Short mmCIF file of C-alpha atoms and ligand atoms in Angstrom, two decimals:
data_model
loop_
_atom_site.label_atom_id
_atom_site.label_comp_id
_atom_site.label_asym_id
_atom_site.label_seq_id
_atom_site.Cartn_x
_atom_site.Cartn_y
_atom_site.Cartn_z
CA MET A 294 11.46 2.95 8.61
CA ILE A 295 9.90 5.86 6.76
CA LYS A 296 9.23 8.43 9.47
CA GLN A 297 9.64 11.71 7.54
CA ALA A 298 7.60 13.10 4.57
CA ILE A 299 8.25 16.23 2.60
CA ILE A 300 5.60 18.35 0.63
CA PRO A 301 6.41 20.69 -1.87
CA LEU A 302 4.07 23.86 -1.27
CA ALA A 303 6.04 26.66 -3.05
CA GLY A 304 4.37 26.34 -6.47
CA LEU A 305 2.38 29.48 -7.76
CA GLY A 306 -0.82 27.86 -8.31
CA THR A 307 -1.34 29.57 -11.69
CA ARG A 308 -3.76 26.66 -13.03
CA LEU A 309 -6.20 27.51 -10.32
CA LEU A 310 -5.94 31.38 -10.82
CA PRO A 311 -7.81 33.64 -9.94
CA LEU A 312 -8.33 31.71 -6.50
CA THR A 313 -4.66 31.38 -5.90
CA SER A 314 -3.92 35.14 -6.37
CA VAL A 315 -4.36 35.63 -2.54
CA LEU A 316 -5.00 31.88 -1.15
CA PRO A 317 -2.51 29.06 -1.44
CA LYS A 318 -4.03 26.34 -3.51
CA GLU A 319 -3.31 23.82 -0.77
CA LEU A 320 -5.64 25.77 1.77
CA LEU A 321 -8.52 25.92 -0.72
CA PRO A 322 -11.38 23.89 0.81
CA ILE A 323 -12.56 20.63 -0.41
CA ASN A 324 -15.76 19.63 1.42
CA GLY A 325 -15.14 21.82 4.37
CA LYS A 326 -11.45 21.27 4.82
CA PRO A 327 -8.42 22.55 2.95
CA GLY A 328 -6.93 20.04 0.67
CA LEU A 329 -3.69 20.11 2.68
CA GLU A 330 -5.44 18.19 5.72
CA TYR A 331 -6.17 15.23 3.52
CA ILE A 332 -2.61 14.91 2.70
CA LEU A 333 -1.55 15.43 6.40
CA ASP A 334 -4.14 12.62 7.58
CA GLU A 335 -2.80 10.33 5.09
CA CYS A 336 0.91 10.71 6.40
CA ILE A 337 -0.34 10.54 10.05
CA LYS A 338 -2.22 7.43 9.41
CA CYS A 339 0.74 5.67 7.99
CA GLY A 340 3.11 6.45 10.79
CA ILE A 341 4.90 9.66 9.90
CA LYS A 342 6.26 11.43 12.62
CA GLU A 343 7.72 14.42 10.94
CA ILE A 344 6.30 16.65 7.99
CA ILE A 345 8.56 19.23 6.27
CA PHE A 346 6.82 21.82 4.34
CA ILE A 347 8.59 23.57 1.43
CA ILE A 348 7.00 27.09 1.15
CA SER A 349 7.65 30.39 -0.10
CA LYS A 350 7.54 34.02 1.40
CA ARG A 351 4.50 34.50 -0.82
CA LYS A 352 2.70 31.36 0.84
CA GLN A 353 3.30 32.18 4.53
CA SER A 354 -0.44 31.91 5.25
CA ILE A 355 0.23 28.32 5.09
CA LYS A 356 2.32 28.52 8.12
CA LYS A 357 0.11 31.07 9.88
CA TYR A 358 -3.02 28.45 9.38
CA PHE A 359 -1.05 26.31 11.94
CA TYR A 360 0.39 28.87 14.05
CA ASN A 361 -2.75 31.01 14.82
CA ASP A 362 -2.70 29.88 18.46
CA PHE A 363 -3.07 33.48 19.89
CA PHE A 364 -6.40 33.84 17.80
CA TYR A 365 -7.80 30.45 18.84
CA LYS A 366 -6.96 30.76 22.39
CA ASN A 367 -8.64 34.22 22.62
CA LEU A 368 -11.77 33.12 21.12
CA ILE A 369 -11.92 29.77 23.22
CA LYS A 370 -11.60 32.07 26.39
CA LYS A 371 -14.69 34.11 25.09
CA ARG A 372 -16.76 31.17 24.02
CA ARG A 373 -16.03 28.48 26.63
CA GLY A 374 -19.04 26.27 25.50
CA ASP A 375 -18.04 26.00 21.85
CA LYS A 376 -16.89 22.45 21.57
CA ARG A 377 -16.29 22.59 17.70
CA LEU A 378 -13.94 25.68 18.18
CA LYS A 379 -12.10 23.57 20.72
CA PHE A 380 -12.06 20.49 18.47
CA GLU A 381 -10.77 22.59 15.35
CA TYR A 382 -8.13 24.12 17.63
CA LEU A 383 -6.88 20.66 19.06
CA LYS A 384 -6.71 19.21 15.41
CA ILE A 385 -4.54 22.34 14.11
CA LYS A 386 -2.30 21.87 17.47
CA LYS A 387 -1.91 18.24 16.45
CA TYR A 388 -0.50 19.05 12.96
CA LYS A 389 1.43 21.77 14.23
CA LYS A 390 3.67 19.53 16.45
CA ILE A 391 4.75 17.41 13.73
CA ILE A 392 5.34 20.10 10.95
CA LYS A 393 8.64 22.11 9.99
CA PHE A 394 9.01 24.76 7.35
CA VAL A 395 11.81 25.23 4.82
CA TYR A 396 11.67 27.86 2.11
CA GLN A 397 12.06 27.92 -1.55
CA ASP A 398 11.73 31.52 -2.79
CA SER A 399 12.32 31.19 -6.62
CA PRO A 400 10.18 28.47 -7.97
CA ARG A 401 12.94 26.41 -9.84
CA GLY A 402 11.12 23.13 -9.95
CA THR A 403 10.35 20.32 -7.50
CA GLY A 404 13.95 19.02 -7.72
CA ASP A 405 14.93 22.29 -6.08
CA ALA A 406 12.22 22.16 -3.51
CA VAL A 407 13.33 18.83 -2.47
CA LEU A 408 17.00 19.91 -2.29
CA LYS A 409 15.97 22.48 0.39
CA CYS A 410 15.49 19.50 2.69
CA LYS A 411 18.69 18.22 2.43
CA ASN A 412 19.76 18.88 5.92
CA LEU A 413 16.66 17.74 7.72
CA ILE A 414 16.29 14.33 6.27
CA LYS A 415 17.70 11.77 8.87
CA SER A 416 17.22 8.24 7.37
CA LYS A 417 17.96 6.58 4.05
CA HIS A 418 14.67 6.97 2.68
CA PHE A 419 11.74 9.29 3.01
CA LEU A 420 8.06 10.09 1.76
CA MET A 421 7.37 12.92 -0.69
CA LEU A 422 3.73 13.87 -1.41
CA MET A 423 2.45 16.27 -4.01
CA PRO A 424 -0.44 18.32 -2.55
CA ASP A 425 -2.28 18.49 -5.96
CA ASP A 426 -2.74 14.72 -5.82
CA LEU A 427 -5.48 13.46 -3.50
CA ILE A 428 -5.93 9.80 -3.30
CA ILE A 429 -8.96 8.80 -1.33
CA LYS A 430 -10.56 5.32 -0.19
CA ASN A 431 -7.09 3.83 0.17
CA ASN A 432 -3.80 5.12 1.93
CA CYS A 433 -1.51 5.18 -1.00
CA SER A 434 1.53 6.18 1.14
CA LEU A 435 0.91 3.14 3.40
CA SER A 436 0.84 0.98 0.41
CA LEU A 437 4.03 2.54 -0.85
CA ILE A 438 5.78 2.04 2.62
CA GLN A 439 4.75 -1.57 2.69
CA LEU A 440 6.21 -2.11 -0.59
CA HIS A 441 9.39 -0.32 0.33
CA ASN A 442 9.73 -2.86 3.05
CA LYS A 443 9.18 -5.81 0.72
CA TYR A 444 11.22 -4.84 -2.55
CA LYS A 445 13.97 -2.71 0.02
CA SER A 446 13.90 -0.17 -2.72
CA SER A 447 12.37 3.18 -3.70
CA VAL A 448 8.68 3.38 -4.77
CA ILE A 449 6.42 5.47 -6.88
CA ALA A 450 2.80 5.63 -7.28
CA SER A 451 1.49 5.31 -10.58
CA LYS A 452 -2.09 5.38 -12.70
CA LYS A 453 -2.64 4.70 -16.12
CA VAL A 454 -3.56 7.69 -17.97
CA ASN A 455 -5.19 8.41 -21.49
CA ARG A 456 -2.58 8.18 -24.17
CA ASP A 457 -3.68 11.84 -25.11
CA ASN A 458 -2.68 13.31 -21.82
CA VAL A 459 0.78 11.80 -21.37
CA SER A 460 2.39 15.34 -21.88
CA ARG A 461 0.85 16.34 -18.58
CA TRP A 462 2.86 13.59 -16.46
CA GLY A 463 5.98 12.06 -15.60
CA ILE A 464 5.67 8.78 -17.69
CA PHE A 465 7.29 5.24 -17.01
CA ASP A 466 8.96 2.64 -19.05
CA PHE A 467 8.86 -0.53 -17.03
CA LYS A 468 8.83 -4.39 -16.66
CA LYS A 469 5.80 -5.77 -14.89
CA ILE A 470 6.42 -7.76 -11.70
CA ASN A 471 2.83 -8.63 -10.97
CA LYS A 472 -0.80 -6.93 -11.50
CA ARG A 473 -0.09 -3.86 -9.54
CA ASP A 474 3.60 -3.63 -9.38
CA PHE A 475 6.43 -3.04 -12.02
CA LEU A 476 10.23 -2.48 -12.10
CA ILE A 477 10.96 1.18 -13.16
CA LYS A 478 13.45 1.08 -16.32
CA ASP A 479 12.96 4.63 -16.92
CA VAL A 480 10.92 7.83 -16.38
CA VAL A 481 10.54 10.65 -18.85
CA GLU A 482 9.04 14.15 -17.79
CA LYS A 483 6.06 15.32 -19.85
CA PRO A 484 7.00 13.56 -23.05
CA SER A 485 5.18 14.21 -26.22
CA ILE A 486 2.71 11.45 -27.19
CA LYS A 487 5.13 10.12 -29.92
CA SER A 488 8.34 9.64 -27.48
CA ALA A 489 6.14 8.54 -24.44
CA PRO A 490 7.56 5.05 -23.46
CA SER A 491 3.79 4.14 -21.86
CA ASN A 492 0.73 5.66 -20.62
CA TYR A 493 1.61 4.69 -16.95
CA ALA A 494 1.93 8.30 -15.12
CA VAL A 495 3.77 9.17 -11.96
CA ILE A 496 1.34 10.30 -9.45
CA GLY A 497 2.53 12.42 -6.52
CA ARG A 498 3.23 9.83 -3.99
CA TYR A 499 7.17 8.85 -3.71
CA ILE A 500 9.63 6.83 -1.37
CA LEU A 501 12.87 8.32 -2.21
CA PRO A 502 16.37 7.67 -1.14
CA GLN A 503 18.55 10.18 0.65
CA LYS A 504 21.23 9.87 -1.89
CA ILE A 505 18.92 11.72 -4.27
CA PHE A 506 20.16 14.93 -2.73
CA ASN A 507 23.89 14.46 -4.13
CA ILE A 508 22.33 13.96 -7.68
CA LEU A 509 20.09 16.95 -7.36
CA GLN A 510 23.25 19.11 -6.20
CA LYS A 511 24.90 18.28 -9.56
CA GLN A 512 21.89 18.40 -11.63
CA LYS A 513 21.38 20.96 -14.54
CA PRO A 514 17.83 22.46 -15.39
CA GLY A 515 15.71 20.46 -17.73
CA ASN A 516 12.40 21.70 -19.40
CA ASN A 517 11.36 25.07 -18.77
CA GLY A 518 14.72 25.71 -17.09
CA GLU A 519 13.33 23.91 -13.94
CA ILE A 520 15.28 21.35 -11.86
CA HIS A 521 12.93 18.32 -12.10
CA ILE A 522 12.79 15.55 -9.62
CA THR A 523 11.94 13.15 -12.45
CA ASP A 524 15.49 13.98 -13.90
CA ALA A 525 17.22 12.95 -10.65
CA ILE A 526 15.06 9.76 -10.44
CA ARG A 527 16.11 8.83 -13.83
CA THR A 528 19.67 9.34 -13.15
CA LEU A 529 19.55 7.16 -10.00
CA ILE A 530 17.95 4.34 -12.24
CA LYS A 531 20.69 4.52 -14.53
CA GLN A 532 23.14 4.11 -11.79
CA LYS A 533 21.17 0.89 -10.79
CA ASN A 534 19.32 1.83 -8.05
CA LYS A 535 16.01 0.09 -7.66
CA PHE A 536 12.76 1.70 -8.34
CA ILE A 537 9.45 -0.05 -8.11
CA GLY A 538 6.25 1.63 -9.47
CA HIS A 539 2.74 0.83 -7.98
CA VAL A 540 -0.54 1.08 -9.43
CA PHE A 541 -2.40 2.29 -6.44
CA ALA A 542 -6.06 0.94 -5.41
CA GLY A 543 -7.88 4.14 -4.24
CA LYS A 544 -9.44 6.80 -6.07
CA TYR A 545 -7.39 9.66 -7.74
CA LEU A 546 -8.55 13.29 -7.46
CA ASP A 547 -6.47 15.84 -9.69
CA CYS A 548 -6.84 19.21 -7.52
CA GLY A 549 -4.37 20.94 -9.66
CA THR A 550 -6.45 22.40 -12.43
CA MET A 551 -9.70 24.25 -12.03
CA LYS A 552 -11.87 21.56 -13.44
CA GLY A 553 -10.14 18.75 -11.47
CA TYR A 554 -10.59 21.03 -8.11
CA ILE A 555 -14.21 21.69 -8.78
CA ASN A 556 -15.03 17.82 -9.67
CA SER A 557 -12.68 16.69 -6.50
CA SER A 558 -14.90 18.90 -4.27
CA LEU A 559 -18.22 17.44 -5.88
CA TYR A 560 -17.06 13.87 -5.60
CA ILE A 561 -15.99 14.15 -1.94
CA SER A 562 -18.93 16.16 -0.94
CA ARG A 563 -21.33 13.17 -2.45
CA LEU A 564 -19.38 10.35 -0.35
C1 G1P B 109 4.53 16.83 -11.23
C2 G1P B 109 5.75 15.97 -11.46
C3 G1P B 109 5.11 14.88 -12.46
C4 G1P B 109 4.14 13.93 -12.04
C5 G1P B 109 3.00 14.97 -11.52
C6 G1P B 109 2.01 14.12 -10.73
O1 G1P B 109 4.24 17.56 -12.13
O2 G1P B 109 6.74 16.75 -12.08
O3 G1P B 109 6.11 13.88 -12.99
O4 G1P B 109 3.51 13.17 -13.06
O5 G1P B 109 3.54 15.87 -10.48
O6 G1P B 109 0.98 15.26 -10.11
P1 G1P B 109 3.32 18.90 -11.87
O7 G1P B 109 1.77 18.43 -11.25
O8 G1P B 109 4.13 19.46 -10.82
O9 G1P B 109 3.46 19.65 -13.24
#
């Protein structure tokens, strides 16, 4: 049973400057609520009971967003009839109950962020969500959990991308199983157009095995001196661990770039 999720939130958000010089990108509003709340709702709706946030000292305001009880309580006392205020506070309290925080103080890559959760993960598999990647109209995490149960394997979300853009993503080499699922033969982090094994990209929803922590502990930095989760997955595949790729149904919104963020807000506001 997948009951725990982790969300790496320590990234600097440079692609969204100047907005992110003060505000964490995950708290930027998308049609009236922080992008992060969409991700939390996706987790809750697929039965996740504990969510681990990997933040940094610079991004303490993420913790404060969920721990501002004193502020809300005082305001509610003064404005007893304000139903919206109470509703919002109750929502925040519901999230707070299931969130834990760990810290990654230097941005050494997603693999390093994941490693910070080593002592908190209790079962053999866990869910990881990248907060830049919003998927709406279909609960992608739920589909991944169902496939994990079906194939008894790790699972990663995927999407066909434009061949010219492969160097923005992790890219799969695979063997098709059916219309939406494939067996992952290899995965390469941000390859050049020439060396890309396909144009099926890794999108930020993963069901990973607990044993990835042992791999990450020994892993040397890759591209840009960072510890990439993709490289650890690659090692696990080489060691004959089963990884399934799933071309999800739902609408993908890339909130990690300025253009994508603006378009995502517009798209959701028109729904
Ligand atoms: C990360 C992963 C990459 C994946 C992408 C999905 O990249 O390293 O493999 O394709 O998320 O959004 P980042 O967006 O951190 O550059």
